[in-house]
mmCIF file of N, CA and C in Angstrom:
data_model
loop_
_atom_site.group_PDB
_atom_site.id
_atom_site.type_symbol
_atom_site.label_atom_id
_atom_site.label_comp_id
_atom_site.label_asym_id
_atom_site.label_seq_id
_atom_site.Cartn_x
_atom_site.Cartn_y
_atom_site.Cartn_z
ATOM 1 N N MET A 1 3.988 -1.489 -20.720
ATOM 2 C CA MET A 1 3.975 -0.786 -19.452
ATOM 3 C C MET A 1 2.821 0.216 -19.390
ATOM 4 N N GLU A 2 2.486 0.818 -20.502
ATOM 5 C CA GLU A 2 1.380 1.776 -20.522
ATOM 6 C C GLU A 2 0.083 1.146 -20.015
ATOM 7 N N LEU A 3 -0.216 -0.036 -20.511
ATOM 8 C CA LEU A 3 -1.447 -0.712 -20.104
ATOM 9 C C LEU A 3 -1.421 -1.030 -18.614
ATOM 10 N N SER A 4 -0.290 -1.516 -18.119
ATOM 11 C CA SER A 4 -0.211 -1.865 -16.696
ATOM 12 C C SER A 4 -0.369 -0.627 -15.822
ATOM 13 N N LEU A 5 0.149 0.515 -16.255
ATOM 14 C CA LEU A 5 -0.014 1.748 -15.480
ATOM 15 C C LEU A 5 -1.463 2.230 -15.502
ATOM 16 N N LYS A 6 -2.134 2.066 -16.624
ATOM 17 C CA LYS A 6 -3.547 2.450 -16.699
ATOM 18 C C LYS A 6 -4.394 1.569 -15.786
ATOM 19 N N ILE A 7 -4.082 0.284 -15.756
ATOM 20 C CA ILE A 7 -4.804 -0.639 -14.873
ATOM 21 C C ILE A 7 -4.517 -0.293 -13.414
ATOM 22 N N ALA A 8 -3.261 -0.015 -13.102
ATOM 23 C CA ALA A 8 -2.896 0.371 -11.735
ATOM 24 C C ALA A 8 -3.625 1.647 -11.335
ATOM 25 N N LYS A 9 -3.693 2.617 -12.230
ATOM 26 C CA LYS A 9 -4.396 3.873 -11.946
ATOM 27 C C LYS A 9 -5.872 3.607 -11.671
ATOM 28 N N GLU A 10 -6.484 2.785 -12.501
ATOM 29 C CA GLU A 10 -7.899 2.463 -12.307
ATOM 30 C C GLU A 10 -8.121 1.802 -10.945
ATOM 31 N N ASN A 11 -7.257 0.866 -10.590
ATOM 32 C CA ASN A 11 -7.367 0.207 -9.280
ATOM 33 C C ASN A 11 -7.185 1.211 -8.149
ATOM 34 N N LEU A 12 -6.163 2.059 -8.251
ATOM 35 C CA LEU A 12 -5.908 3.049 -7.205
ATOM 36 C C LEU A 12 -7.053 4.056 -7.108
ATOM 37 N N ASP A 13 -7.595 4.476 -8.243
ATOM 38 C CA ASP A 13 -8.749 5.384 -8.233
ATOM 39 C C ASP A 13 -9.930 4.757 -7.495
ATOM 40 N N ASN A 14 -10.203 3.484 -7.785
ATOM 41 C CA ASN A 14 -11.320 2.788 -7.130
ATOM 42 C C ASN A 14 -11.092 2.648 -5.631
ATOM 43 N N ILE A 15 -9.868 2.342 -5.253
ATOM 44 C CA ILE A 15 -9.555 2.189 -3.827
ATOM 45 C C ILE A 15 -9.688 3.525 -3.114
ATOM 46 N N LYS A 16 -9.161 4.577 -3.724
ATOM 47 C CA LYS A 16 -9.253 5.905 -3.115
ATOM 48 C C LYS A 16 -10.710 6.352 -3.009
ATOM 49 N N GLU A 17 -11.486 6.096 -4.053
ATOM 50 C CA GLU A 17 -12.903 6.467 -4.058
ATOM 51 C C GLU A 17 -13.669 5.768 -2.936
ATOM 52 N N SER A 18 -13.239 4.571 -2.577
ATOM 53 C CA SER A 18 -13.898 3.823 -1.503
ATOM 54 C C SER A 18 -13.551 4.366 -0.119
ATOM 55 N N LYS A 19 -12.624 5.331 -0.082
ATOM 56 C CA LYS A 19 -12.168 5.958 1.167
ATOM 57 C C LYS A 19 -11.421 4.982 2.077
ATOM 58 N N ALA A 20 -10.785 3.999 1.471
ATOM 59 C CA ALA A 20 -9.976 3.041 2.239
ATOM 60 C C ALA A 20 -8.775 3.754 2.853
ATOM 61 N N ASP A 21 -8.383 3.311 4.030
ATOM 62 C CA ASP A 21 -7.204 3.870 4.698
ATOM 63 C C ASP A 21 -5.920 3.236 4.198
ATOM 64 N N CYS A 22 -6.026 2.029 3.646
ATOM 65 C CA CYS A 22 -4.839 1.320 3.184
ATOM 66 C C CYS A 22 -5.265 0.185 2.250
ATOM 67 N N ILE A 23 -4.250 -0.470 1.700
ATOM 68 C CA ILE A 23 -4.454 -1.644 0.851
ATOM 69 C C ILE A 23 -3.804 -2.822 1.567
ATOM 70 N N VAL A 24 -4.503 -3.946 1.644
ATOM 71 C CA VAL A 24 -3.939 -5.169 2.219
ATOM 72 C C VAL A 24 -4.047 -6.256 1.159
ATOM 73 N N THR A 25 -2.926 -6.908 0.875
ATOM 74 C CA THR A 25 -2.925 -7.951 -0.151
ATOM 75 C C THR A 25 -2.473 -9.288 0.435
ATOM 76 N N LEU A 26 -2.906 -10.346 -0.191
ATOM 77 C CA LEU A 26 -2.439 -11.689 0.160
ATOM 78 C C LEU A 26 -1.235 -12.083 -0.682
ATOM 79 N N CYS A 27 -0.959 -11.306 -1.696
ATOM 80 C CA CYS A 27 0.102 -11.614 -2.656
ATOM 81 C C CYS A 27 1.285 -10.668 -2.440
ATOM 82 N N PRO A 28 2.476 -11.199 -2.161
ATOM 83 C CA PRO A 28 3.624 -10.312 -1.940
ATOM 84 C C PRO A 28 3.973 -9.488 -3.178
ATOM 85 N N PHE A 29 3.773 -10.047 -4.360
ATOM 86 C CA PHE A 29 4.048 -9.294 -5.584
ATOM 87 C C PHE A 29 3.076 -8.124 -5.719
ATOM 88 N N CYS A 30 1.819 -8.358 -5.396
ATOM 89 C CA CYS A 30 0.813 -7.289 -5.469
ATOM 90 C C CYS A 30 1.148 -6.165 -4.492
ATOM 91 N N GLN A 31 1.582 -6.534 -3.295
ATOM 92 C CA GLN A 31 1.962 -5.515 -2.313
ATOM 93 C C GLN A 31 3.091 -4.661 -2.862
ATOM 94 N N THR A 32 4.088 -5.297 -3.427
ATOM 95 C CA THR A 32 5.225 -4.573 -3.993
ATOM 96 C C THR A 32 4.771 -3.677 -5.139
ATOM 97 N N GLN A 33 3.919 -4.205 -6.002
ATOM 98 C CA GLN A 33 3.444 -3.421 -7.146
ATOM 99 C C GLN A 33 2.657 -2.190 -6.698
ATOM 100 N N PHE A 34 1.734 -2.369 -5.763
ATOM 101 C CA PHE A 34 0.946 -1.227 -5.293
ATOM 102 C C PHE A 34 1.826 -0.216 -4.570
ATOM 103 N N ASP A 35 2.774 -0.691 -3.795
ATOM 104 C CA ASP A 35 3.643 0.217 -3.044
ATOM 105 C C ASP A 35 4.574 0.981 -3.982
ATOM 106 N N ARG A 36 5.237 0.281 -4.869
ATOM 107 C CA ARG A 36 6.223 0.922 -5.753
ATOM 108 C C ARG A 36 5.596 1.695 -6.902
ATOM 109 N N ASN A 37 4.575 1.142 -7.515
ATOM 110 C CA ASN A 37 4.003 1.788 -8.700
ATOM 111 C C ASN A 37 3.130 2.991 -8.384
ATOM 112 N N GLN A 38 2.760 3.146 -7.123
ATOM 113 C CA GLN A 38 1.934 4.291 -6.768
ATOM 114 C C GLN A 38 2.609 5.600 -7.166
ATOM 115 N N GLN A 39 3.893 5.716 -6.888
ATOM 116 C CA GLN A 39 4.621 6.944 -7.232
ATOM 117 C C GLN A 39 4.691 7.148 -8.735
ATOM 118 N N VAL A 40 4.885 6.073 -9.473
ATOM 119 C CA VAL A 40 4.955 6.166 -10.938
ATOM 120 C C VAL A 40 3.615 6.653 -11.487
ATOM 121 N N VAL A 41 2.530 6.066 -11.008
ATOM 122 C CA VAL A 41 1.189 6.456 -11.454
ATOM 123 C C VAL A 41 0.907 7.905 -11.053
ATOM 124 N N GLU A 42 1.295 8.283 -9.846
ATOM 125 C CA GLU A 42 1.069 9.657 -9.391
ATOM 126 C C GLU A 42 1.753 10.660 -10.309
ATOM 127 N N ARG A 43 2.999 10.375 -10.666
ATOM 128 C CA ARG A 43 3.737 11.291 -11.549
ATOM 129 C C ARG A 43 3.137 11.319 -12.955
ATOM 130 N N LYS A 44 2.845 10.163 -13.489
ATOM 131 C CA LYS A 44 2.359 10.083 -14.874
ATOM 132 C C LYS A 44 0.986 10.723 -15.048
ATOM 133 N N PHE A 45 0.096 10.527 -14.086
ATOM 134 C CA PHE A 45 -1.284 10.986 -14.223
ATOM 135 C C PHE A 45 -1.616 12.184 -13.327
ATOM 136 N N ASN A 46 -0.598 12.756 -12.695
ATOM 137 C CA ASN A 46 -0.769 13.925 -11.827
ATOM 138 C C ASN A 46 -1.862 13.689 -10.774
ATOM 139 N N GLN A 47 -1.723 12.579 -10.061
ATOM 140 C CA GLN A 47 -2.658 12.185 -9.007
ATOM 141 C C GLN A 47 -1.886 12.042 -7.696
ATOM 142 N N LYS A 48 -2.610 12.046 -6.585
ATOM 143 C CA LYS A 48 -2.001 11.767 -5.289
ATOM 144 C C LYS A 48 -2.872 10.738 -4.584
ATOM 145 N N TYR A 49 -2.269 9.606 -4.229
ATOM 146 C CA TYR A 49 -3.017 8.535 -3.570
ATOM 147 C C TYR A 49 -2.620 8.375 -2.103
ATOM 148 N N ASN A 50 -1.334 8.259 -1.846
ATOM 149 C CA ASN A 50 -0.834 8.071 -0.485
ATOM 150 C C ASN A 50 -1.579 6.943 0.237
ATOM 151 N N LEU A 51 -1.663 5.800 -0.421
ATOM 152 C CA LEU A 51 -2.338 4.632 0.148
ATOM 153 C C LEU A 51 -1.296 3.622 0.623
ATOM 154 N N PRO A 52 -1.085 3.535 1.933
ATOM 155 C CA PRO A 52 -0.152 2.529 2.439
ATOM 156 C C PRO A 52 -0.615 1.136 2.025
ATOM 157 N N THR A 53 0.346 0.291 1.721
ATOM 158 C CA THR A 53 0.040 -1.061 1.261
ATOM 159 C C THR A 53 0.716 -2.080 2.168
ATOM 160 N N PHE A 54 -0.061 -3.022 2.651
ATOM 161 C CA PHE A 54 0.457 -4.052 3.543
ATOM 162 C C PHE A 54 0.311 -5.428 2.908
ATOM 163 N N TYR A 55 1.248 -6.285 3.225
ATOM 164 C CA TYR A 55 1.170 -7.706 2.907
ATOM 165 C C TYR A 55 0.515 -8.343 4.130
ATOM 166 N N TYR A 56 -0.559 -9.088 3.949
ATOM 167 C CA TYR A 56 -1.350 -9.630 5.058
ATOM 168 C C TYR A 56 -0.507 -10.223 6.194
ATOM 169 N N PRO A 57 0.519 -11.039 5.914
ATOM 170 C CA PRO A 57 1.309 -11.585 7.017
ATOM 171 C C PRO A 57 1.972 -10.522 7.902
ATOM 172 N N GLU A 58 2.233 -9.332 7.363
ATOM 173 C CA GLU A 58 2.779 -8.258 8.204
ATOM 174 C C GLU A 58 1.782 -7.895 9.296
ATOM 175 N N LEU A 59 0.526 -7.754 8.923
ATOM 176 C CA LEU A 59 -0.502 -7.392 9.897
ATOM 177 C C LEU A 59 -0.811 -8.545 10.839
ATOM 178 N N LEU A 60 -0.745 -9.768 10.327
ATOM 179 C CA LEU A 60 -0.942 -10.940 11.173
ATOM 180 C C LEU A 60 0.134 -10.991 12.255
ATOM 181 N N CYS A 61 1.375 -10.779 11.858
ATOM 182 C CA CYS A 61 2.478 -10.773 12.833
ATOM 183 C C CYS A 61 2.281 -9.668 13.862
ATOM 184 N N LEU A 62 1.845 -8.513 13.410
ATOM 185 C CA LEU A 62 1.581 -7.402 14.321
ATOM 186 C C LEU A 62 0.504 -7.800 15.333
ATOM 187 N N ALA A 63 -0.562 -8.441 14.857
ATOM 188 C CA ALA A 63 -1.654 -8.880 15.735
ATOM 189 C C ALA A 63 -1.193 -9.945 16.721
ATOM 190 N N LEU A 64 -0.210 -10.744 16.315
ATOM 191 C CA LEU A 64 0.300 -11.805 17.189
ATOM 192 C C LEU A 64 1.362 -11.308 18.159
ATOM 193 N N GLY A 65 1.661 -10.009 18.101
ATOM 194 C CA GLY A 65 2.571 -9.422 19.079
ATOM 195 C C GLY A 65 4.019 -9.294 18.657
ATOM 196 N N VAL A 66 4.327 -9.536 17.398
ATOM 197 C CA VAL A 66 5.705 -9.352 16.930
ATOM 198 C C VAL A 66 6.045 -7.871 17.037
ATOM 199 N N ASP A 67 7.254 -7.584 17.493
ATOM 200 C CA ASP A 67 7.711 -6.202 17.648
ATOM 201 C C ASP A 67 7.616 -5.474 16.312
ATOM 202 N N ILE A 68 6.982 -4.321 16.330
ATOM 203 C CA ILE A 68 6.757 -3.553 15.108
ATOM 204 C C ILE A 68 8.059 -3.218 14.383
ATOM 205 N N LYS A 69 9.142 -3.084 15.126
ATOM 206 C CA LYS A 69 10.437 -2.750 14.519
ATOM 207 C C LYS A 69 11.007 -3.908 13.706
ATOM 208 N N GLN A 70 10.525 -5.113 13.950
ATOM 209 C CA GLN A 70 11.011 -6.288 13.229
ATOM 210 C C GLN A 70 10.238 -6.558 11.937
ATOM 211 N N LEU A 71 9.182 -5.804 11.690
ATOM 212 C CA LEU A 71 8.305 -6.110 10.560
ATOM 213 C C LEU A 71 8.672 -5.375 9.273
ATOM 214 N N GLY A 72 9.626 -4.482 9.316
ATOM 215 C CA GLY A 72 10.107 -3.829 8.096
ATOM 216 C C GLY A 72 9.179 -2.784 7.510
ATOM 217 N N PHE A 73 8.298 -2.228 8.327
ATOM 218 C CA PHE A 73 7.400 -1.198 7.809
ATOM 219 C C PHE A 73 8.178 0.020 7.306
ATOM 220 N N ASN A 74 9.365 0.224 7.849
ATOM 221 C CA ASN A 74 10.201 1.344 7.404
ATOM 222 C C ASN A 74 10.712 1.156 5.976
ATOM 223 N N LEU A 75 10.579 -0.044 5.427
ATOM 224 C CA LEU A 75 11.037 -0.325 4.064
ATOM 225 C C LEU A 75 9.972 -0.020 3.010
ATOM 226 N N HIS A 76 8.767 0.236 3.443
ATOM 227 C CA HIS A 76 7.694 0.569 2.506
ATOM 228 C C HIS A 76 7.981 1.924 1.870
ATOM 229 N N ILE A 77 7.650 2.069 0.608
ATOM 230 C CA ILE A 77 7.851 3.341 -0.082
ATOM 231 C C ILE A 77 6.801 4.352 0.362
ATOM 232 N N VAL A 78 5.535 3.948 0.347
ATOM 233 C CA VAL A 78 4.467 4.803 0.865
ATOM 234 C C VAL A 78 4.460 4.603 2.377
ATOM 235 N N LYS A 79 4.647 5.672 3.107
ATOM 236 C CA LYS A 79 4.720 5.591 4.567
ATOM 237 C C LYS A 79 3.432 5.011 5.146
ATOM 238 N N VAL A 80 3.589 4.128 6.118
ATOM 239 C CA VAL A 80 2.447 3.396 6.675
ATOM 240 C C VAL A 80 2.004 3.917 8.041
ATOM 241 N N ASP A 81 2.665 4.935 8.562
ATOM 242 C CA ASP A 81 2.403 5.404 9.925
ATOM 243 C C ASP A 81 0.933 5.764 10.170
ATOM 244 N N SER A 82 0.320 6.505 9.256
ATOM 245 C CA SER A 82 -1.066 6.935 9.473
ATOM 246 C C SER A 82 -2.007 5.736 9.564
ATOM 247 N N ALA A 83 -1.807 4.750 8.713
ATOM 248 C CA ALA A 83 -2.652 3.553 8.750
ATOM 249 C C ALA A 83 -2.367 2.729 10.002
ATOM 250 N N LEU A 84 -1.091 2.599 10.360
ATOM 251 C CA LEU A 84 -0.744 1.823 11.559
ATOM 252 C C LEU A 84 -1.342 2.446 12.810
ATOM 253 N N ASN A 85 -1.371 3.768 12.878
ATOM 254 C CA ASN A 85 -1.960 4.436 14.041
ATOM 255 C C ASN A 85 -3.437 4.092 14.194
ATOM 256 N N LYS A 86 -4.122 3.852 13.095
ATOM 257 C CA LYS A 86 -5.534 3.464 13.160
ATOM 258 C C LYS A 86 -5.694 1.989 13.508
ATOM 259 N N ILE A 87 -4.687 1.187 13.160
ATOM 260 C CA ILE A 87 -4.749 -0.256 13.382
ATOM 261 C C ILE A 87 -4.384 -0.617 14.815
ATOM 262 N N ILE A 88 -3.374 0.034 15.343
ATOM 263 C CA ILE A 88 -2.851 -0.358 16.659
ATOM 264 C C ILE A 88 -3.694 0.219 17.779
#
């Protein structure tokens, strides 16, 4: 687990350094890992990322007009409101 957290931290550091507003993945497992592990990495390494993470089909559905309440954004651990406001 130590190695995976170090890799996650390195990825999150690079994403934050790029000034990205969010993370979008094609892999549902990756979305879950970035969303859930962000808090673990923040606590372990005393960092703050607050990077909302989306699974690409969520954004595709949003673009196709699916009601935002049906997409489960409220289930994300890292709140997605700030990123969604920039997207919509």
